[in-house]
JSON list of C-alpha atoms in Angstrom, two decimals:
[
{"chain": "K", "resi": 1, "resn": "MET", "atom": "CA", "xyz": [-5.06, -27.22, 14.08]},
{"chain": "K", "resi": 2, "resn": "LYS", "atom": "CA", "xyz": [-7.50, -25.19, 12.02]},
{"chain": "K", "resi": 3, "resn": "VAL", "atom": "CA", "xyz": [-5.84, -22.29, 10.25]},
{"chain": "K", "resi": 4, "resn": "HIS", "atom": "CA", "xyz": [-7.26, -19.45, 8.20]},
{"chain": "K", "resi": 5, "resn": "LEU", "atom": "CA", "xyz": [-5.20, -18.75, 5.10]},
{"chain": "K", "resi": 6, "resn": "PHE", "atom": "CA", "xyz": [-4.54, -15.16, 4.13]},
{"chain": "K", "resi": 7, "resn": "VAL", "atom": "CA", "xyz": [-3.48, -14.95, 0.47]},
{"chain": "K", "resi": 8, "resn": "PRO", "atom": "CA", "xyz": [-2.07, -11.55, -0.57]},
{"chain": "K", "resi": 9, "resn": "CYS", "atom": "CA", "xyz": [-3.75, -10.01, -3.60]},
{"chain": "K", "resi": 10, "resn": "PHE", "atom": "CA", "xyz": [-0.61, -10.09, -5.75]},
{"chain": "K", "resi": 11, "resn": "VAL", "atom": "CA", "xyz": [-0.15, -13.80, -4.97]},
{"chain": "K", "resi": 12, "resn": "ASP", "atom": "CA", "xyz": [-3.76, -14.46, -5.94]},
{"chain": "K", "resi": 13, "resn": "VAL", "atom": "CA", "xyz": [-3.33, -12.64, -9.24]},
{"chain": "K", "resi": 14, "resn": "LEU", "atom": "CA", "xyz": [0.30, -13.23, -10.22]},
{"chain": "K", "resi": 15, "resn": "SER", "atom": "CA", "xyz": [1.49, -16.40, -8.45]},
{"chain": "K", "resi": 16, "resn": "PRO", "atom": "CA", "xyz": [-1.47, -18.53, -7.37]},
{"chain": "K", "resi": 17, "resn": "ALA", "atom": "CA", "xyz": [0.77, -21.61, -7.40]},
{"chain": "K", "resi": 18, "resn": "VAL", "atom": "CA", "xyz": [2.34, -20.25, -4.20]},
{"chain": "K", "resi": 19, "resn": "ALA", "atom": "CA", "xyz": [-1.04, -20.21, -2.47]},
{"chain": "K", "resi": 20, "resn": "ALA", "atom": "CA", "xyz": [-1.84, -23.73, -3.67]},
{"chain": "K", "resi": 21, "resn": "ALA", "atom": "CA", "xyz": [1.55, -25.02, -2.47]},
{"chain": "K", "resi": 22, "resn": "THR", "atom": "CA", "xyz": [1.00, -23.36, 0.91]},
{"chain": "K", "resi": 23, "resn": "VAL", "atom": "CA", "xyz": [-2.32, -25.17, 1.32]},
{"chain": "K", "resi": 24, "resn": "ARG", "atom": "CA", "xyz": [-0.80, -28.53, 0.40]},
{"chain": "K", "resi": 25, "resn": "VAL", "atom": "CA", "xyz": [2.09, -28.15, 2.86]},
{"chain": "K", "resi": 26, "resn": "LEU", "atom": "CA", "xyz": [-0.18, -27.00, 5.68]},
{"chain": "K", "resi": 27, "resn": "ARG", "atom": "CA", "xyz": [-2.46, -29.98, 5.12]},
{"chain": "K", "resi": 28, "resn": "ARG", "atom": "CA", "xyz": [0.53, -32.34, 5.11]},
{"chain": "K", "resi": 29, "resn": "ALA", "atom": "CA", "xyz": [1.51, -30.79, 8.43]},
{"chain": "K", "resi": 30, "resn": "GLY", "atom": "CA", "xyz": [-1.87, -31.83, 9.81]},
{"chain": "K", "resi": 31, "resn": "CYS", "atom": "CA", "xyz": [-3.74, -28.54, 9.52]},
{"chain": "K", "resi": 32, "resn": "GLU", "atom": "CA", "xyz": [-7.30, -27.94, 8.41]},
{"chain": "K", "resi": 33, "resn": "VAL", "atom": "CA", "xyz": [-7.17, -24.95, 6.09]},
{"chain": "K", "resi": 34, "resn": "GLU", "atom": "CA", "xyz": [-9.99, -22.48, 5.68]},
{"chain": "K", "resi": 35, "resn": "PHE", "atom": "CA", "xyz": [-9.95, -19.68, 3.11]},
{"chain": "K", "resi": 36, "resn": "PRO", "atom": "CA", "xyz": [-12.26, -16.74, 3.89]},
{"chain": "K", "resi": 37, "resn": "ALA", "atom": "CA", "xyz": [-13.60, -15.75, 0.48]},
{"chain": "K", "resi": 38, "resn": "GLY", "atom": "CA", "xyz": [-14.20, -12.14, 1.48]},
{"chain": "K", "resi": 39, "resn": "GLN", "atom": "CA", "xyz": [-10.54, -11.28, 1.99]},
{"chain": "K", "resi": 40, "resn": "THR", "atom": "CA", "xyz": [-8.91, -8.52, -0.05]},
{"chain": "K", "resi": 41, "resn": "CYS", "atom": "CA", "xyz": [-5.67, -6.56, -0.05]},
{"chain": "K", "resi": 42, "resn": "CYS", "atom": "CA", "xyz": [-4.23, -5.99, 3.43]},
{"chain": "K", "resi": 43, "resn": "GLY", "atom": "CA", "xyz": [-3.84, -2.27, 2.71]},
{"chain": "K", "resi": 44, "resn": "GLN", "atom": "CA", "xyz": [-0.06, -2.10, 2.72]},
{"chain": "K", "resi": 45, "resn": "PRO", "atom": "CA", "xyz": [0.26, -0.17, -0.58]},
{"chain": "K", "resi": 46, "resn": "ALA", "atom": "CA", "xyz": [-1.98, 2.58, 0.80]},
{"chain": "K", "resi": 47, "resn": "PHE", "atom": "CA", "xyz": [-0.19, 2.50, 4.17]},
{"chain": "K", "resi": 48, "resn": "ASN", "atom": "CA", "xyz": [3.27, 2.78, 2.59]},
{"chain": "K", "resi": 49, "resn": "ALA", "atom": "CA", "xyz": [2.11, 5.63, 0.36]},
{"chain": "K", "resi": 50, "resn": "GLY", "atom": "CA", "xyz": [0.85, 7.61, 3.35]},
{"chain": "K", "resi": 51, "resn": "PHE", "atom": "CA", "xyz": [-2.90, 7.09, 2.85]},
{"chain": "K", "resi": 52, "resn": "ARG", "atom": "CA", "xyz": [-3.57, 6.13, 6.45]},
{"chain": "K", "resi": 53, "resn": "THR", "atom": "CA", "xyz": [-7.32, 6.76, 6.40]},
{"chain": "K", "resi": 54, "resn": "GLU", "atom": "CA", "xyz": [-7.80, 4.40, 3.47]},
{"chain": "K", "resi": 55, "resn": "ALA", "atom": "CA", "xyz": [-5.41, 1.83, 4.99]},
{"chain": "K", "resi": 56, "resn": "SER", "atom": "CA", "xyz": [-7.31, 1.99, 8.29]},
{"chain": "K", "resi": 57, "resn": "ALA", "atom": "CA", "xyz": [-10.59, 1.19, 6.55]},
{"chain": "K", "resi": 58, "resn": "ILE", "atom": "CA", "xyz": [-8.99, -1.84, 4.89]},
{"chain": "K", "resi": 59, "resn": "ALA", "atom": "CA", "xyz": [-7.48, -2.95, 8.21]},
{"chain": "K", "resi": 60, "resn": "ARG", "atom": "CA", "xyz": [-10.88, -2.86, 9.93]},
{"chain": "K", "resi": 61, "resn": "ARG", "atom": "CA", "xyz": [-12.45, -4.84, 7.11]},
{"chain": "K", "resi": 62, "resn": "TRP", "atom": "CA", "xyz": [-9.62, -7.40, 7.21]},
{"chain": "K", "resi": 63, "resn": "ARG", "atom": "CA", "xyz": [-10.20, -7.96, 10.91]},
{"chain": "K", "resi": 64, "resn": "ARG", "atom": "CA", "xyz": [-13.91, -8.45, 10.32]},
{"chain": "K", "resi": 65, "resn": "VAL", "atom": "CA", "xyz": [-13.21, -11.05, 7.62]},
{"chain": "K", "resi": 66, "resn": "PHE", "atom": "CA", "xyz": [-10.82, -12.98, 9.87]},
{"chain": "K", "resi": 67, "resn": "ALA", "atom": "CA", "xyz": [-12.80, -12.50, 13.10]},
{"chain": "K", "resi": 68, "resn": "GLY", "atom": "CA", "xyz": [-12.95, -15.71, 15.08]},
{"chain": "K", "resi": 69, "resn": "ALA", "atom": "CA", "xyz": [-9.88, -17.28, 13.48]},
{"chain": "K", "resi": 70, "resn": "GLU", "atom": "CA", "xyz": [-7.67, -19.21, 15.89]},
{"chain": "K", "resi": 71, "resn": "VAL", "atom": "CA", "xyz": [-4.63, -18.39, 13.79]},
{"chain": "K", "resi": 72, "resn": "VAL", "atom": "CA", "xyz": [-3.97, -16.78, 10.40]},
{"chain": "K", "resi": 73, "resn": "VAL", "atom": "CA", "xyz": [-1.13, -17.97, 8.14]},
{"chain": "K", "resi": 74, "resn": "CYS", "atom": "CA", "xyz": [0.23, -15.93, 5.26]},
{"chain": "K", "resi": 75, "resn": "PRO", "atom": "CA", "xyz": [2.81, -16.91, 2.60]},
{"chain": "K", "resi": 76, "resn": "SER", "atom": "CA", "xyz": [4.21, -13.35, 2.57]},
{"chain": "K", "resi": 77, "resn": "GLY", "atom": "CA", "xyz": [6.26, -11.76, 5.31]},
{"chain": "K", "resi": 78, "resn": "ALA", "atom": "CA", "xyz": [5.35, -8.27, 4.14]},
{"chain": "K", "resi": 79, "resn": "CYS", "atom": "CA", "xyz": [1.61, -8.81, 4.30]},
{"chain": "K", "resi": 80, "resn": "ALA", "atom": "CA", "xyz": [1.87, -10.83, 7.51]},
{"chain": "K", "resi": 81, "resn": "THR", "atom": "CA", "xyz": [3.75, -7.89, 9.04]},
{"chain": "K", "resi": 82, "resn": "MET", "atom": "CA", "xyz": [1.02, -5.50, 7.95]},
{"chain": "K", "resi": 83, "resn": "ALA", "atom": "CA", "xyz": [-1.69, -7.49, 9.70]},
{"chain": "K", "resi": 84, "resn": "ALA", "atom": "CA", "xyz": [0.39, -8.60, 12.68]},
{"chain": "K", "resi": 85, "resn": "LYS", "atom": "CA", "xyz": [2.12, -5.31, 13.52]},
{"chain": "K", "resi": 86, "resn": "PHE", "atom": "CA", "xyz": [1.11, -2.27, 11.49]},
{"chain": "K", "resi": 87, "resn": "TYR", "atom": "CA", "xyz": [-2.62, -2.69, 12.09]},
{"chain": "K", "resi": 88, "resn": "GLU", "atom": "CA", "xyz": [-1.97, -1.91, 15.75]},
{"chain": "K", "resi": 89, "resn": "GLU", "atom": "CA", "xyz": [-0.43, 1.39, 14.71]},
{"chain": "K", "resi": 90, "resn": "LEU", "atom": "CA", "xyz": [-3.44, 2.18, 12.53]},
{"chain": "K", "resi": 91, "resn": "ILE", "atom": "CA", "xyz": [-6.45, 0.95, 14.49]},
{"chain": "K", "resi": 92, "resn": "GLY", "atom": "CA", "xyz": [-5.14, -0.40, 17.78]},
{"chain": "K", "resi": 93, "resn": "PRO", "atom": "CA", "xyz": [-4.67, -3.92, 19.18]},
{"chain": "K", "resi": 94, "resn": "GLY", "atom": "CA", "xyz": [-6.98, -6.80, 18.35]},
{"chain": "K", "resi": 95, "resn": "GLY", "atom": "CA", "xyz": [-7.52, -9.49, 15.76]},
{"chain": "K", "resi": 96, "resn": "PRO", "atom": "CA", "xyz": [-6.21, -13.05, 15.56]},
{"chain": "K", "resi": 97, "resn": "PRO", "atom": "CA", "xyz": [-2.51, -13.99, 15.74]},
{"chain": "K", "resi": 98, "resn": "VAL", "atom": "CA", "xyz": [-0.92, -13.77, 12.29]},
{"chain": "K", "resi": 99, "resn": "TYR", "atom": "CA", "xyz": [2.10, -15.83, 11.23]},
{"chain": "K", "resi": 100, "resn": "GLU", "atom": "CA", "xyz": [4.32, -15.87, 8.19]},
{"chain": "K", "resi": 101, "resn": "PHE", "atom": "CA", "xyz": [4.31, -19.38, 6.66]},
{"chain": "K", "resi": 102, "resn": "SER", "atom": "CA", "xyz": [7.74, -20.64, 7.84]},
{"chain": "K", "resi": 103, "resn": "GLN", "atom": "CA", "xyz": [7.31, -18.94, 11.21]},
{"chain": "K", "resi": 104, "resn": "PHE", "atom": "CA", "xyz": [4.05, -20.83, 11.73]},
{"chain": "K", "resi": 105, "resn": "LEU", "atom": "CA", "xyz": [5.49, -24.22, 10.77]},
{"chain": "K", "resi": 106, "resn": "VAL", "atom": "CA", "xyz": [8.56, -23.97, 12.99]},
{"chain": "K", "resi": 107, "resn": "ASP", "atom": "CA", "xyz": [7.53, -21.74, 15.90]},
{"chain": "K", "resi": 108, "resn": "ARG", "atom": "CA", "xyz": [3.86, -22.65, 16.29]},
{"chain": "K", "resi": 109, "resn": "LEU", "atom": "CA", "xyz": [3.67, -26.24, 15.02]},
{"chain": "K", "resi": 110, "resn": "GLY", "atom": "CA", "xyz": [7.23, -27.28, 15.85]},
{"chain": "K", "resi": 111, "resn": "ARG", "atom": "CA", "xyz": [7.61, -28.91, 12.42]},
{"chain": "K", "resi": 112, "resn": "VAL", "atom": "CA", "xyz": [10.84, -28.88, 10.43]},
{"chain": "K", "resi": 113, "resn": "ASP", "atom": "CA", "xyz": [10.99, -32.09, 8.39]},
{"chain": "K", "resi": 114, "resn": "LEU", "atom": "CA", "xyz": [7.92, -32.27, 6.17]},
{"chain": "K", "resi": 115, "resn": "GLY", "atom": "CA", "xyz": [9.12, -35.12, 3.99]},
{"chain": "K", "resi": 116, "resn": "ALA", "atom": "CA", "xyz": [10.14, -32.91, 1.08]},
{"chain": "K", "resi": 117, "resn": "LYS", "atom": "CA", "xyz": [12.70, -33.92, -1.55]},
{"chain": "K", "resi": 118, "resn": "PHE", "atom": "CA", "xyz": [14.48, -31.39, -3.74]},
{"chain": "K", "resi": 119, "resn": "PRO", "atom": "CA", "xyz": [17.95, -32.50, -4.95]},
{"chain": "K", "resi": 120, "resn": "HIS", "atom": "CA", "xyz": [19.29, -29.09, -5.92]},
{"chain": "K", "resi": 121, "resn": "ARG", "atom": "CA", "xyz": [21.74, -26.42, -4.82]},
{"chain": "K", "resi": 122, "resn": "VAL", "atom": "CA", "xyz": [19.61, -23.65, -3.31]},
{"chain": "K", "resi": 123, "resn": "GLY", "atom": "CA", "xyz": [20.27, -20.11, -2.09]},
{"chain": "K", "resi": 124, "resn": "TYR", "atom": "CA", "xyz": [17.92, -18.32, 0.30]},
{"chain": "K", "resi": 125, "resn": "HIS", "atom": "CA", "xyz": [16.92, -14.64, 0.14]},
{"chain": "K", "resi": 126, "resn": "ASP", "atom": "CA", "xyz": [15.70, -12.91, 3.32]},
{"chain": "K", "resi": 127, "resn": "GLY", "atom": "CA", "xyz": [12.70, -10.67, 2.72]},
{"chain": "K", "resi": 128, "resn": "CYS", "atom": "CA", "xyz": [13.04, -7.37, 4.58]},
{"chain": "K", "resi": 129, "resn": "HIS", "atom": "CA", "xyz": [9.74, -7.50, 6.48]},
{"chain": "K", "resi": 130, "resn": "SER", "atom": "CA", "xyz": [10.17, -11.14, 7.50]},
{"chain": "K", "resi": 131, "resn": "LEU", "atom": "CA", "xyz": [13.69, -10.56, 8.74]},
{"chain": "K", "resi": 132, "resn": "ARG", "atom": "CA", "xyz": [13.48, -7.11, 10.29]},
{"chain": "K", "resi": 133, "resn": "GLU", "atom": "CA", "xyz": [9.89, -6.93, 11.50]},
{"chain": "K", "resi": 134, "resn": "LEU", "atom": "CA", "xyz": [9.03, -10.55, 12.31]},
{"chain": "K", "resi": 135, "resn": "GLY", "atom": "CA", "xyz": [12.48, -11.88, 13.21]},
{"chain": "K", "resi": 136, "resn": "VAL", "atom": "CA", "xyz": [12.22, -14.69, 10.67]},
{"chain": "K", "resi": 137, "resn": "ARG", "atom": "CA", "xyz": [15.69, -15.86, 9.72]},
{"chain": "K", "resi": 138, "resn": "ASP", "atom": "CA", "xyz": [16.46, -19.35, 10.97]},
{"chain": "K", "resi": 139, "resn": "GLN", "atom": "CA", "xyz": [13.00, -20.83, 10.41]},
{"chain": "K", "resi": 140, "resn": "PRO", "atom": "CA", "xyz": [13.14, -21.07, 6.58]},
{"chain": "K", "resi": 141, "resn": "ARG", "atom": "CA", "xyz": [16.76, -22.22, 6.69]},
{"chain": "K", "resi": 142, "resn": "ARG", "atom": "CA", "xyz": [15.86, -25.01, 9.12]},
{"chain": "K", "resi": 143, "resn": "LEU", "atom": "CA", "xyz": [13.02, -26.11, 6.86]},
{"chain": "K", "resi": 144, "resn": "LEU", "atom": "CA", "xyz": [15.27, -26.09, 3.80]},
{"chain": "K", "resi": 145, "resn": "GLY", "atom": "CA", "xyz": [18.01, -27.89, 5.70]},
{"chain": "K", "resi": 146, "resn": "ALA", "atom": "CA", "xyz": [15.63, -30.77, 6.39]},
{"chain": "K", "resi": 147, "resn": "VAL", "atom": "CA", "xyz": [14.71, -31.25, 2.72]},
{"chain": "K", "resi": 148, "resn": "SER", "atom": "CA", "xyz": [16.15, -34.47, 1.33]},
{"chain": "K", "resi": 149, "resn": "GLY", "atom": "CA", "xyz": [18.89, -33.91, -1.26]},
{"chain": "K", "resi": 150, "resn": "LEU", "atom": "CA", "xyz": [18.86, -30.13, -0.93]},
{"chain": "K", "resi": 151, "resn": "GLU", "atom": "CA", "xyz": [22.18, -28.31, -0.56]},
{"chain": "K", "resi": 152, "resn": "LEU", "atom": "CA", "xyz": [21.61, -24.96, 1.13]},
{"chain": "K", "resi": 153, "resn": "VAL", "atom": "CA", "xyz": [24.11, -22.26, 0.19]},
{"chain": "K", "resi": 154, "resn": "GLU", "atom": "CA", "xyz": [24.44, -18.97, 2.05]},
{"chain": "K", "resi": 155, "resn": "VAL", "atom": "CA", "xyz": [24.56, -16.54, -0.85]},
{"chain": "K", "resi": 156, "resn": "GLU", "atom": "CA", "xyz": [26.34, -13.22, -0.72]},
{"chain": "K", "resi": 157, "resn": "ASP", "atom": "CA", "xyz": [24.17, -10.35, 0.58]},
{"chain": "K", "resi": 158, "resn": "ALA", "atom": "CA", "xyz": [21.35, -12.73, 1.51]},
{"chain": "K", "resi": 159, "resn": "GLU", "atom": "CA", "xyz": [19.97, -10.21, 4.02]},
{"chain": "K", "resi": 160, "resn": "ARG", "atom": "CA", "xyz": [20.27, -7.19, 1.74]},
{"chain": "K", "resi": 161, "resn": "CYS", "atom": "CA", "xyz": [17.07, -5.72, 0.23]},
{"chain": "K", "resi": 162, "resn": "CYS", "atom": "CA", "xyz": [16.32, -6.88, -3.30]},
{"chain": "K", "resi": 163, "resn": "GLY", "atom": "CA", "xyz": [15.11, -3.43, -4.31]},
{"chain": "K", "resi": 164, "resn": "PHE", "atom": "CA", "xyz": [11.41, -4.13, -4.73]},
{"chain": "K", "resi": 165, "resn": "GLY", "atom": "CA", "xyz": [9.87, -2.36, -1.73]},
{"chain": "K", "resi": 166, "resn": "GLY", "atom": "CA", "xyz": [6.43, -1.99, -3.32]},
{"chain": "K", "resi": 167, "resn": "THR", "atom": "CA", "xyz": [6.16, 1.53, -4.73]},
{"chain": "K", "resi": 168, "resn": "PHE", "atom": "CA", "xyz": [9.91, 2.01, -4.23]},
{"chain": "K", "resi": 169, "resn": "ALA", "atom": "CA", "xyz": [10.50, -0.02, -7.40]},
{"chain": "K", "resi": 170, "resn": "VAL", "atom": "CA", "xyz": [8.32, 2.44, -9.31]},
{"chain": "K", "resi": 171, "resn": "ASP", "atom": "CA", "xyz": [9.50, 5.68, -7.72]},
{"chain": "K", "resi": 172, "resn": "TYR", "atom": "CA", "xyz": [13.20, 4.77, -7.81]},
{"chain": "K", "resi": 173, "resn": "ASP", "atom": "CA", "xyz": [13.41, 2.45, -10.78]},
{"chain": "K", "resi": 174, "resn": "GLU", "atom": "CA", "xyz": [17.15, 2.75, -11.47]},
{"chain": "K", "resi": 175, "resn": "VAL", "atom": "CA", "xyz": [18.10, 2.19, -7.83]},
{"chain": "K", "resi": 176, "resn": "SER", "atom": "CA", "xyz": [15.68, -0.74, -7.60]},
{"chain": "K", "resi": 177, "resn": "ARG", "atom": "CA", "xyz": [17.16, -2.40, -10.67]},
{"chain": "K", "resi": 178, "resn": "ALA", "atom": "CA", "xyz": [20.70, -1.95, -9.39]},
{"chain": "K", "resi": 179, "resn": "MET", "atom": "CA", "xyz": [19.77, -3.56, -6.07]},
{"chain": "K", "resi": 180, "resn": "ALA", "atom": "CA", "xyz": [18.18, -6.52, -7.85]},
{"chain": "K", "resi": 181, "resn": "ASP", "atom": "CA", "xyz": [21.24, -6.93, -10.06]},
{"chain": "K", "resi": 182, "resn": "ARG", "atom": "CA", "xyz": [23.48, -7.01, -6.99]},
{"chain": "K", "resi": 183, "resn": "LYS", "atom": "CA", "xyz": [21.29, -9.64, -5.38]},
{"chain": "K", "resi": 184, "resn": "LEU", "atom": "CA", "xyz": [21.32, -11.80, -8.52]},
{"chain": "K", "resi": 185, "resn": "ALA", "atom": "CA", "xyz": [25.09, -11.41, -8.80]},
{"chain": "K", "resi": 186, "resn": "GLY", "atom": "CA", "xyz": [25.45, -12.78, -5.29]},
{"chain": "K", "resi": 187, "resn": "ALA", "atom": "CA", "xyz": [23.34, -15.80, -6.22]},
{"chain": "K", "resi": 188, "resn": "ALA", "atom": "CA", "xyz": [25.45, -16.34, -9.33]},
{"chain": "K", "resi": 189, "resn": "LYS", "atom": "CA", "xyz": [28.64, -16.34, -7.24]},
{"chain": "K", "resi": 190, "resn": "GLY", "atom": "CA", "xyz": [27.12, -19.06, -5.10]},
{"chain": "K", "resi": 191, "resn": "ALA", "atom": "CA", "xyz": [26.41, -21.12, -8.22]},
{"chain": "K", "resi": 192, "resn": "VAL", "atom": "CA", "xyz": [22.92, -21.93, -6.97]},
{"chain": "K", "resi": 193, "resn": "GLU", "atom": "CA", "xyz": [20.35, -23.65, -9.14]},
{"chain": "K", "resi": 194, "resn": "TYR", "atom": "CA", "xyz": [17.39, -22.00, -7.43]},
{"chain": "K", "resi": 195, "resn": "LEU", "atom": "CA", "xyz": [16.82, -18.86, -5.38]},
{"chain": "K", "resi": 196, "resn": "VAL", "atom": "CA", "xyz": [14.21, -19.40, -2.66]},
{"chain": "K", "resi": 197, "resn": "SER", "atom": "CA", "xyz": [12.42, -16.95, -0.38]},
{"chain": "K", "resi": 198, "resn": "THR", "atom": "CA", "xyz": [9.32, -16.62, 1.78]},
{"chain": "K", "resi": 199, "resn": "GLU", "atom": "CA", "xyz": [8.48, -13.31, 0.11]},
{"chain": "K", "resi": 200, "resn": "PRO", "atom": "CA", "xyz": [6.59, -13.61, -3.22]},
{"chain": "K", "resi": 201, "resn": "SER", "atom": "CA", "xyz": [7.04, -9.92, -4.08]},
{"chain": "K", "resi": 202, "resn": "CYS", "atom": "CA", "xyz": [10.84, -10.28, -3.88]},
{"chain": "K", "resi": 203, "resn": "LEU", "atom": "CA", "xyz": [10.69, -13.40, -6.03]},
{"chain": "K", "resi": 204, "resn": "MET", "atom": "CA", "xyz": [8.54, -11.61, -8.59]},
{"chain": "K", "resi": 205, "resn": "HIS", "atom": "CA", "xyz": [10.97, -8.69, -8.71]},
{"chain": "K", "resi": 206, "resn": "LEU", "atom": "CA", "xyz": [14.12, -10.80, -8.91]},
{"chain": "K", "resi": 207, "resn": "GLY", "atom": "CA", "xyz": [12.63, -13.25, -11.37]},
{"chain": "K", "resi": 208, "resn": "ALA", "atom": "CA", "xyz": [11.50, -10.47, -13.71]},
{"chain": "K", "resi": 209, "resn": "ARG", "atom": "CA", "xyz": [14.81, -8.62, -13.47]},
{"chain": "K", "resi": 210, "resn": "GLY", "atom": "CA", "xyz": [16.77, -11.82, -14.03]},
{"chain": "K", "resi": 211, "resn": "ALA", "atom": "CA", "xyz": [14.70, -12.72, -17.09]},
{"chain": "K", "resi": 212, "resn": "LYS", "atom": "CA", "xyz": [15.21, -9.26, -18.57]},
{"chain": "K", "resi": 213, "resn": "ALA", "atom": "CA", "xyz": [18.95, -9.52, -17.96]},
{"chain": "K", "resi": 214, "resn": "GLY", "atom": "CA", "xyz": [19.12, -12.96, -19.55]},
{"chain": "K", "resi": 215, "resn": "SER", "atom": "CA", "xyz": [19.47, -14.94, -16.32]},
{"chain": "K", "resi": 216, "resn": "ALA", "atom": "CA", "xyz": [17.98, -18.42, -16.20]},
{"chain": "K", "resi": 217, "resn": "LEU", "atom": "CA", "xyz": [17.92, -18.57, -12.38]},
{"chain": "K", "resi": 218, "resn": "PRO", "atom": "CA", "xyz": [14.51, -19.87, -11.25]},
{"chain": "K", "resi": 219, "resn": "CYS", "atom": "CA", "xyz": [12.98, -18.21, -8.19]},
{"chain": "K", "resi": 220, "resn": "LEU", "atom": "CA", "xyz": [10.73, -20.33, -5.96]},
{"chain": "K", "resi": 221, "resn": "HIS", "atom": "CA", "xyz": [8.69, -19.73, -2.83]},
{"chain": "K", "resi": 222, "resn": "LEU", "atom": "CA", "xyz": [9.61, -21.90, 0.14]},
{"chain": "K", "resi": 223, "resn": "ALA", "atom": "CA", "xyz": [6.21, -23.60, -0.02]},
{"chain": "K", "resi": 224, "resn": "GLU", "atom": "CA", "xyz": [6.89, -24.66, -3.61]},
{"chain": "K", "resi": 225, "resn": "VAL", "atom": "CA", "xyz": [10.01, -26.48, -2.41]},
{"chain": "K", "resi": 226, "resn": "LEU", "atom": "CA", "xyz": [8.40, -28.05, 0.65]},
{"chain": "K", "resi": 227, "resn": "GLU", "atom": "CA", "xyz": [5.45, -29.43, -1.35]},
{"chain": "K", "resi": 228, "resn": "ARG", "atom": "CA", "xyz": [7.76, -31.59, -3.50]},
{"chain": "K", "resi": 229, "resn": "THR", "atom": "CA", "xyz": [8.06, -35.16, -2.32]},
{"chain": "K", "resi": 230, "resn": "SER", "atom": "CA", "xyz": [9.56, -36.84, -5.40]}
]
């Protein structure tokens, strides 16, 4: 299957390794990956801040860039939600089907075992948009469960928000930090070696908060686990 890859702007700038891992896993799954060079931000920051006119203009441009795509895959549940659901609210129905990465692998391709090896104790964090807007819960857990040597631990408060929430982390800094600390405490109770998610913004938030608090817990995107074969 030919897929068009949508890489969120913050992934492109702050965690490009996630995008590269996503491409490698999709290719291993038998996909031909195309990256439209004209893509930009999906407009979610403007949308969340109430700037609907500006967000609508970005949404229309995004649809033009991805016009003709059979399917669009995104390694972020939040940005996939923006394009898959919130664009309809802004500019009406239309555009190609958009999938979050794990959702695409399991629900569209029917792939679970991708030959990955990762002999570590891992906890999974549910991103809010993936879980609540896209219904993605079991898909990443099934993929992790098929990884050779990986022990998947259900950490405390796995489905609770990490406190990032885009501009929420700026507007309500103290609350955001407290939520991240609670999430990291749950991971510590589970004695996990790695915290994994399908949401790069959550990983960025938790990783930065953990580093500031002296935690050595590494945070990885699901694609970065699935790409490892040795």
